[in-house]
XYZ file of C-alpha atoms in Angstrom:
571
model
C 46.075 35.324 -6.130
C 49.434 33.478 -6.160
C 50.309 31.867 -9.455
C 47.894 33.922 -11.578
C 49.001 34.894 -15.051
C 48.696 38.447 -16.355
C 45.825 37.382 -18.607
C 43.903 35.909 -15.668
C 44.454 39.071 -13.615
C 43.155 41.185 -16.469
C 40.086 38.993 -16.825
C 39.276 39.263 -13.132
C 39.700 43.062 -13.160
C 37.432 43.412 -16.169
C 34.731 41.280 -14.571
C 34.883 43.354 -11.405
C 34.226 46.469 -13.467
C 31.178 44.828 -15.027
C 29.905 43.676 -11.645
C 30.214 47.226 -10.270
C 27.428 48.338 -12.619
C 24.924 46.196 -10.769
C 22.869 47.415 -7.820
C 24.226 46.735 -4.336
C 21.890 43.834 -3.402
C 22.878 42.059 -6.620
C 26.617 42.633 -6.259
C 26.857 40.464 -3.154
C 25.284 37.446 -4.809
C 27.031 38.028 -8.108
C 30.486 38.434 -6.560
C 30.036 35.161 -4.674
C 28.950 33.347 -7.852
C 31.916 34.840 -9.688
C 34.293 33.622 -6.982
C 32.847 30.109 -7.197
C 33.365 30.101 -10.946
C 36.906 31.493 -10.626
C 37.870 28.648 -8.316
C 36.661 26.223 -10.982
C 39.025 27.787 -13.506
C 39.207 30.984 -15.589
C 37.691 29.320 -18.664
C 34.366 28.676 -16.927
C 33.959 32.189 -15.573
C 32.693 34.089 -18.646
C 30.041 31.424 -19.264
C 28.564 31.650 -15.762
C 28.728 35.437 -15.731
C 26.888 35.665 -19.042
C 24.064 33.473 -17.810
C 23.730 35.167 -14.432
C 23.934 38.713 -15.735
C 21.518 38.403 -18.632
C 18.889 36.337 -16.781
C 18.130 34.435 -19.976
C 18.970 31.005 -21.320
C 22.460 30.418 -22.599
C 22.724 30.338 -26.404
C 22.620 26.775 -27.766
C 26.064 25.203 -28.140
C 27.430 21.763 -28.893
C 28.739 21.341 -25.352
C 26.682 20.845 -22.216
C 25.825 23.773 -19.968
C 28.330 24.321 -17.202
C 26.954 25.408 -13.834
C 27.852 25.337 -10.152
C 26.847 21.665 -9.908
C 29.797 20.736 -12.162
C 32.382 22.519 -10.018
C 35.032 20.518 -8.136
C 34.458 19.820 -4.417
C 36.695 22.644 -3.268
C 34.578 25.077 -5.282
C 31.433 24.097 -3.386
C 32.859 25.249 -0.051
C 31.287 28.361 1.395
C 33.486 31.420 1.628
C 34.145 32.216 5.291
C 32.002 34.845 6.930
C 28.924 34.349 4.710
C 25.716 32.938 6.100
C 22.937 31.242 4.198
C 24.963 30.654 1.044
C 24.275 26.912 1.041
C 20.645 27.551 0.154
C 21.771 29.782 -2.682
C 23.997 27.016 -4.038
C 21.035 24.646 -3.955
C 18.897 27.211 -5.703
C 21.467 27.575 -8.446
C 21.498 23.808 -8.960
C 17.702 23.459 -8.992
C 15.762 23.749 -12.253
C 14.782 27.259 -13.324
C 11.257 28.197 -14.461
C 12.860 29.868 -17.499
C 14.105 26.973 -19.581
C 14.809 26.546 -23.293
C 15.460 23.216 -25.002
C 17.944 22.562 -27.775
C 17.698 19.002 -29.051
C 17.851 16.735 -26.026
C 19.800 19.161 -23.836
C 17.869 21.524 -21.554
C 19.521 24.902 -21.101
C 18.761 26.535 -17.761
C 19.301 30.068 -16.558
C 20.806 30.123 -13.040
C 17.983 31.374 -10.814
C 19.689 33.284 -7.942
C 18.830 36.625 -9.550
C 15.346 35.421 -10.492
C 14.127 33.814 -7.297
C 15.335 36.312 -4.762
C 12.843 39.135 -4.663
C 14.300 42.616 -4.650
C 13.069 46.132 -5.448
C 12.512 46.904 -9.124
C 14.855 49.875 -8.843
C 17.708 47.494 -8.095
C 17.451 45.795 -11.478
C 19.788 47.293 -14.038
C 18.472 48.505 -17.379
C 20.293 45.786 -19.288
C 18.724 43.052 -17.172
C 15.263 44.574 -17.561
C 15.650 44.639 -21.332
C 16.799 41.031 -21.404
C 13.833 39.792 -19.389
C 11.186 38.193 -21.611
C 8.188 40.413 -22.335
C 4.818 38.796 -21.755
C 1.552 40.312 -22.878
C -1.070 41.011 -20.220
C -4.753 40.156 -20.095
C -5.951 43.544 -21.343
C -3.817 43.383 -24.497
C -4.988 39.861 -25.293
C -8.604 40.734 -24.588
C -8.536 43.755 -26.921
C -6.740 41.728 -29.597
C -9.409 39.019 -29.422
C -12.173 41.610 -29.711
C -10.504 43.154 -32.746
C -10.078 39.788 -34.460
C -13.692 38.829 -33.796
C -14.954 42.153 -35.165
C -13.343 41.575 -38.579
C -15.709 39.063 -40.165
C -14.198 39.308 -43.650
C -10.855 40.615 -44.814
C -8.916 41.099 -48.025
C -6.105 38.597 -48.669
C -3.841 41.621 -49.166
C -4.192 42.412 -45.456
C -3.467 38.886 -44.222
C 0.361 39.191 -43.903
C 0.069 42.436 -41.937
C -2.722 41.111 -39.752
C -0.901 37.856 -38.989
C 2.393 39.562 -38.141
C 0.701 42.034 -35.797
C -1.389 39.345 -34.109
C 1.776 37.363 -33.417
C 3.503 40.471 -32.070
C 0.647 41.189 -29.656
C 1.173 37.824 -27.956
C 4.438 39.105 -26.470
C 3.728 42.843 -26.220
C 2.988 44.100 -22.696
C 0.908 47.145 -21.938
C 3.370 50.079 -21.826
C 3.690 52.043 -18.607
C 5.862 54.917 -17.485
C 8.124 52.495 -15.621
C 8.332 49.652 -18.101
C 8.762 51.562 -21.381
C 11.209 54.360 -22.135
C 8.985 55.542 -25.004
C 6.186 56.214 -22.482
C 8.370 57.595 -19.727
C 6.534 60.942 -19.643
C 3.185 59.772 -21.051
C 0.558 58.262 -18.787
C -1.833 56.146 -20.879
C -3.677 54.605 -17.933
C -6.780 56.511 -19.101
C -7.227 53.838 -21.779
C -7.717 51.239 -19.043
C -10.541 53.185 -17.403
C -13.320 51.804 -19.607
C -14.066 48.490 -21.306
C -13.513 48.554 -25.055
C -16.354 48.213 -27.563
C -16.169 48.131 -31.357
C -18.501 49.691 -33.949
C -20.845 47.352 -35.801
C -22.201 49.881 -38.302
C -21.741 53.519 -39.225
C -23.965 55.943 -37.273
C -26.702 57.831 -39.065
C -24.996 61.202 -39.340
C -25.089 63.739 -42.119
C -21.632 64.043 -43.708
C -19.895 67.357 -43.047
C -19.600 69.789 -45.915
C -16.315 69.784 -47.792
C -14.862 72.650 -49.838
C -12.921 70.210 -52.024
C -14.309 68.105 -54.888
C -12.381 64.970 -53.857
C -13.263 63.911 -50.338
C -14.022 60.795 -48.314
C -15.930 60.698 -45.019
C -15.610 57.963 -42.405
C -17.521 57.666 -39.146
C -16.123 55.425 -36.412
C -13.770 53.967 -39.011
C -16.577 52.980 -41.423
C -17.195 54.559 -44.822
C -20.136 56.976 -44.981
C -19.746 58.907 -48.236
C -17.241 59.693 -50.972
C -16.934 62.094 -53.879
C -14.439 62.084 -56.736
C -13.058 58.689 -55.688
C -13.399 55.030 -56.628
C -15.247 53.267 -53.812
C -14.675 49.537 -53.331
C -13.094 47.173 -50.863
C -9.395 46.449 -51.091
C -10.126 42.945 -52.331
C -12.290 44.313 -55.168
C -9.664 46.658 -56.581
C -9.273 45.929 -60.296
C -5.983 44.317 -61.350
C -3.408 46.912 -62.211
C -0.752 49.211 -60.881
C -2.804 50.484 -57.915
C -3.551 46.992 -56.625
C 0.055 45.843 -57.063
C 1.494 48.845 -55.211
C -1.036 48.497 -52.390
C -0.214 44.806 -52.004
C 3.537 45.480 -51.935
C 3.158 48.306 -49.408
C 0.985 46.269 -47.038
C 3.379 43.329 -47.241
C 6.265 45.653 -46.340
C 4.248 47.040 -43.418
C 4.282 43.598 -41.832
C 8.084 43.889 -41.564
C 8.044 47.374 -39.999
C 10.493 47.123 -37.117
C 9.607 50.210 -35.060
C 5.933 49.514 -34.434
C 4.359 49.440 -30.999
C 1.195 48.213 -29.324
C -1.112 50.735 -31.021
C 0.277 50.013 -34.482
C -0.439 46.315 -33.966
C -3.941 47.016 -32.660
C -4.711 48.940 -35.839
C -3.308 46.225 -38.093
C -5.430 43.561 -36.410
C -8.605 45.662 -36.223
C -8.529 47.549 -39.545
C -11.408 46.291 -41.687
C -10.085 47.870 -44.864
C -7.631 50.496 -46.107
C -8.122 53.897 -47.717
C -5.765 53.810 -50.712
C -4.733 57.052 -52.422
C -2.762 56.083 -55.526
C -1.230 58.779 -57.752
C 0.197 57.398 -61.029
C 3.528 58.461 -62.453
C 3.699 62.089 -63.560
C 0.213 63.062 -62.294
C 0.183 66.353 -60.359
C -2.853 67.111 -58.171
C -1.228 69.099 -55.366
C -3.501 72.116 -55.990
C -6.719 70.097 -55.500
C -6.259 68.115 -52.294
C -7.865 64.846 -51.334
C -9.708 65.451 -48.061
C -10.136 62.466 -45.746
C -12.444 63.213 -42.816
C -12.834 60.942 -39.795
C -15.627 61.605 -37.318
C -16.113 59.732 -34.065
C -19.116 59.257 -31.801
C -19.703 58.372 -28.188
C -21.284 55.002 -27.410
C -22.194 55.842 -23.815
C -20.580 56.202 -20.420
C -20.161 52.454 -19.832
C -17.602 51.705 -22.550
C -15.113 53.316 -24.924
C -15.743 52.897 -28.647
C -12.513 52.021 -30.480
C -11.915 52.752 -34.184
C -8.922 51.669 -36.287
C -8.927 53.495 -39.645
C -5.946 53.044 -41.946
C -4.664 55.184 -44.850
C -2.178 54.224 -47.552
C -0.837 56.918 -49.897
C 1.349 55.936 -52.864
C 2.835 58.737 -54.990
C 4.686 57.298 -57.957
C 7.639 58.817 -59.800
C 7.369 62.587 -60.465
C 3.807 62.681 -59.058
C 2.395 65.360 -56.737
C -0.527 65.046 -54.343
C -1.956 66.924 -51.356
C -3.709 65.138 -48.491
C -5.899 66.855 -45.887
C -6.474 64.498 -42.959
C -8.957 65.598 -40.287
C -10.068 63.834 -37.111
C -12.834 65.323 -34.973
C -15.689 64.343 -32.694
C -19.188 64.433 -34.150
C -21.280 63.812 -31.050
C -21.253 65.413 -27.638
C -18.373 67.676 -26.702
C -17.471 65.326 -23.866
C -17.736 62.175 -25.960
C -15.568 59.294 -24.756
C -14.033 57.144 -27.508
C -10.683 55.853 -28.720
C -9.375 56.687 -32.200
C -6.370 54.626 -33.283
C -5.536 55.599 -36.901
C -2.476 54.735 -39.001
C -1.272 56.565 -42.120
C 1.431 55.105 -44.375
C 2.890 57.250 -47.156
C 5.222 56.000 -49.885
C 6.891 58.660 -52.040
C 8.749 57.490 -55.132
C 11.677 59.248 -56.814
C 11.007 62.892 -57.643
C 7.489 62.841 -56.157
C 6.006 65.359 -53.707
C 3.403 64.906 -50.986
C 1.835 67.774 -49.023
C 0.234 66.393 -45.866
C -1.993 68.560 -43.640
C -3.203 66.916 -40.432
C -5.770 68.475 -38.059
C -6.839 66.774 -34.827
C -9.691 68.329 -32.834
C -11.184 65.417 -30.936
C -13.494 65.571 -27.947
C -11.771 66.530 -24.699
C -12.727 63.154 -23.190
C -11.421 61.094 -26.114
C -8.177 59.205 -26.653
C -6.262 59.591 -29.915
C -3.257 57.369 -30.666
C -1.861 57.765 -34.174
C 0.979 56.432 -36.308
C 2.348 58.156 -39.430
C 4.993 56.221 -41.388
C 6.687 57.845 -44.409
C 9.225 56.413 -46.859
C 10.919 58.817 -49.279
C 12.877 57.844 -52.366
C 15.505 59.827 -54.299
C 14.838 63.567 -54.793
C 11.370 63.316 -53.250
C 9.782 65.915 -50.977
C 7.449 65.547 -47.995
C 5.789 68.567 -46.349
C 3.869 67.907 -43.144
C 1.840 70.334 -41.008
C 0.050 69.199 -37.841
C -2.373 71.108 -35.615
C -3.551 69.147 -32.554
C -5.867 70.772 -30.027
C -8.274 68.041 -28.880
C -8.375 64.740 -26.980
C -7.694 64.046 -23.338
C -4.871 61.733 -24.425
C -3.142 62.453 -27.730
C -0.151 60.392 -28.850
C 1.413 60.737 -32.322
C 4.297 58.581 -33.552
C 5.814 60.191 -36.653
C 8.408 57.976 -38.356
C 10.145 59.133 -41.568
C 12.965 57.462 -43.472
C 14.868 58.916 -46.416
C 15.705 56.082 -48.811
C 17.598 58.052 -51.442
C 19.926 61.038 -51.928
C 18.818 64.667 -52.287
C 15.613 64.060 -50.331
C 13.726 66.890 -48.577
C 11.595 66.670 -45.444
C 9.802 69.591 -43.762
C 7.859 69.078 -40.527
C 5.795 71.733 -38.711
C 3.705 70.788 -35.670
C 1.615 72.666 -33.093
C 0.128 71.206 -29.900
C -2.232 73.071 -27.566
C -3.296 71.652 -24.194
C -6.046 74.081 -23.298
C -8.080 71.905 -20.911
C -7.148 70.520 -17.525
C -5.108 67.310 -17.520
C -4.801 67.068 -21.276
C -1.822 65.007 -22.464
C -0.284 65.691 -25.881
C 2.698 63.616 -26.972
C 4.685 63.788 -30.216
C 7.370 61.160 -30.817
C 9.132 61.842 -34.108
C 11.953 59.894 -35.717
C 13.722 60.984 -38.902
C 16.366 58.670 -40.394
C 18.721 60.003 -43.067
C 20.661 57.263 -44.848
C 21.859 58.896 -48.079
C 23.958 61.891 -49.192
C 22.743 65.470 -49.551
C 19.563 65.006 -47.559
C 17.679 68.042 -46.257
C 15.313 68.285 -43.298
C 13.712 70.990 -41.186
C 11.573 70.363 -38.125
C 9.687 72.995 -36.124
C 7.633 71.994 -33.098
C 5.617 74.418 -30.978
C 3.425 73.755 -27.976
C 1.359 75.789 -25.529
C 0.535 74.205 -22.165
C -2.307 75.708 -20.112
C -4.177 74.650 -16.993
C -2.841 71.297 -15.798
C -1.946 70.154 -19.298
C 1.076 68.023 -20.118
C 2.938 68.353 -23.416
C 5.684 65.921 -24.464
C 8.058 66.135 -27.407
C 10.634 63.462 -28.208
C 12.329 64.328 -31.492
C 15.008 62.021 -32.870
C 17.061 62.785 -35.995
C 19.619 60.162 -36.994
C 22.244 60.940 -39.647
C 23.905 57.669 -40.621
C 27.406 57.114 -41.972
C 26.644 57.449 -45.683
C 24.440 60.548 -45.299
C 27.294 62.922 -46.118
C 26.641 66.616 -46.876
C 23.332 66.412 -45.032
C 21.617 69.605 -43.867
C 19.315 68.878 -40.917
C 17.731 71.296 -38.460
C 15.393 70.890 -35.502
C 13.797 73.650 -33.417
C 11.426 73.410 -30.464
C 9.583 76.309 -28.807
C 7.272 75.765 -25.840
C 5.179 78.087 -23.679
C 4.044 77.129 -20.173
C 1.201 79.462 -19.165
C 0.104 77.909 -15.879
C 1.906 76.875 -12.682
C 0.366 73.395 -12.950
C 1.208 72.889 -16.620
C 4.081 70.608 -17.566
C 6.291 70.383 -20.652
C 8.839 67.633 -21.330
C 11.162 68.165 -24.293
C 13.756 65.640 -25.422
C 15.535 66.670 -28.640
C 17.956 64.071 -29.933
C 20.400 64.487 -32.816
C 22.567 61.444 -33.622
C 25.310 62.111 -36.165
C 27.506 59.319 -37.500
C 28.568 61.018 -40.744
C 31.462 63.513 -40.601
C 30.565 65.989 -43.380
C 27.216 67.418 -42.303
C 25.489 70.630 -41.272
C 23.147 69.846 -38.383
C 21.604 72.102 -35.734
C 18.971 71.709 -33.064
C 17.648 73.853 -30.246
C 14.925 73.822 -27.610
C 13.418 76.711 -25.648
C 10.839 76.496 -22.850
C 9.470 79.719 -21.419
C 7.024 80.470 -18.663
C 6.165 83.884 -20.058
C 6.257 85.948 -23.214
C 9.106 88.191 -24.254
C 8.838 91.432 -22.183
C 10.291 93.440 -25.067
C 7.468 92.313 -27.326
C 4.881 93.179 -24.671
C 6.465 96.604 -24.210
C 6.223 97.185 -27.971
C 2.429 96.797 -27.738
C 2.104 98.810 -24.524
C 4.093 101.700 -25.985
C 1.362 102.014 -28.599
C -1.471 102.122 -26.077
C -2.477 98.460 -26.284
C -3.471 96.797 -23.012
C -1.369 93.993 -21.572
C -4.125 91.347 -21.864
C -4.781 92.248 -25.485
C -1.067 92.195 -26.254
C -0.693 88.793 -24.583
C -3.593 87.335 -26.571
C -2.142 88.691 -29.808
C 1.325 87.283 -29.154
C -0.042 83.852 -28.233
C -2.232 83.849 -31.321
C 0.654 84.621 -33.652
C 2.836 82.084 -31.844
C 0.492 79.327 -33.003
C -0.536 80.951 -36.283
C 3.067 80.703 -37.427
C 2.511 76.937 -37.815
C -1.170 76.942 -38.809
C -0.531 79.355 -41.681
C 1.733 76.729 -43.238
C -1.337 74.695 -44.200
C -1.510 75.632 -47.889
C -5.308 75.485 -48.211
C -7.243 78.520 -47.039
C -10.503 76.804 -45.947
C -8.545 74.442 -43.700
C -6.187 76.926 -42.065
C -8.942 79.518 -41.523
C -11.053 76.963 -39.687
C -8.057 75.809 -37.654
C -7.130 79.404 -36.787
C -10.668 80.197 -35.608
C -10.779 77.177 -33.335
C -7.271 77.828 -32.037
C -8.218 81.403 -31.141
C -11.370 80.241 -29.342
C -9.565 77.577 -27.326
C -6.776 79.994 -26.469
C -9.241 82.545 -25.089
C -11.059 79.965 -22.953
C -7.804 78.529 -21.607
C -6.496 81.996 -20.755
C -9.689 82.685 -18.826
C -9.400 79.407 -16.927
C -5.763 80.143 -16.098
C -6.570 83.636 -14.794
C -9.403 82.294 -12.634
C -7.099 79.646 -11.201
C -4.446 82.232 -10.373
C -6.973 84.534 -8.696
C -8.394 81.704 -6.616
């Protein structure tokens, strides 16, 4: 325009570039609003653009909010060739349903982008993130049920419970469209049944345990224990164990990466299983086995359990944890297990964590594992998941000191039709000379769906870090689906980091030929190769009774899934 300065020209060009990121239906309205603001003067333009683009209230300031109603008369004229813009000007001047108050001044968001309906695909990602999240009826109904089910609670749990209850008020139910974390994971199965909560532990005989120290829970309620102090969290005697548990639970209330299921557990957990290992105590050779069994409450509702584990390994301590989740009733039992495990590893300590999930094939299993490692500590994790119709595991690990080691090995098998297995892992390295290795394997059969989202973040001060991530997936059926999303974020400049992902629809022909050259049939060779593909991870469980049982079940499920796949191909 005539008389514009170079600075004003640059501002207008920059704003045009920003406006180009919007969808086409939005650009027309936004460009007109920008022109109106430009006629009022360059100084008013950034303010109007900020409010229109973000769809939220303007941040409180000492000055009054400037909008189209404060423009000079020449700015209110319609641009030639545009029809119906007068109604838009009125809409911009009218009060918005989204309004925030600061003192006596009401701050309004201009509503053109809010009141004109348009397809959801036309909304940019930044606008969708800025829109206020509102919880839905199902979330609030489940939260109320969980609160009502907890008749008495330890004061140590109150900060965590209060923070999660407040978070649930503004947490919507995640869907594949609304949440990037659930982009490939359909959790609509959880909405298929009304939720019920256990009132007492079922009358079931506790399963036999090969280890002297074990605890058995059924539907989240304590059934039996051996080699452990049994009491409620509130009745823990004063001392180091109580102090560390209180500090850990208070810190859990500030956990920033939690989601809906984490909050559900915090509100509905009646107590906490605390495994406290004092300084210098080493019990890694004799593990603590924690068994969780779940039952079916009938076809009319889904029984929901929210067990919670807290492991604290103090300085130079060593401990091994065997965590097992399995169905105790009918094979097709329908229930919802929502456990959380928090592990705190002090300087120089070591934790060996073996996790086996073999739920009913009609169950839902949503789990959180949160680990914090201090200087020179070591965490070894092995997971074998074969059950549940819906299985979601959020694995979050943070290294809080230098020379810290983390080793993760996971195996997922979707052997039944329409099984969904999802592993979301996040490893944050913040300090120098950290070491990490992650191996994830999955086998998808039938119409199963396997998802892996692995995120390793090496921050600026994590120099001389050695991090590696490897993913290997087998798709054995035309209807099976595998989604792999490895993510390695490196901010430091002196590191050694690698990651790789491989998805195959068949086994290596050279390996099959090796078997056939020795007179072994193709089917037998295929079964052997698939077995050893999974056994590579299962064998990393350091306790023979656990890995032998897991291997036997894995072999059985693999054989049945192979038979189902062959029948489907023949038909």
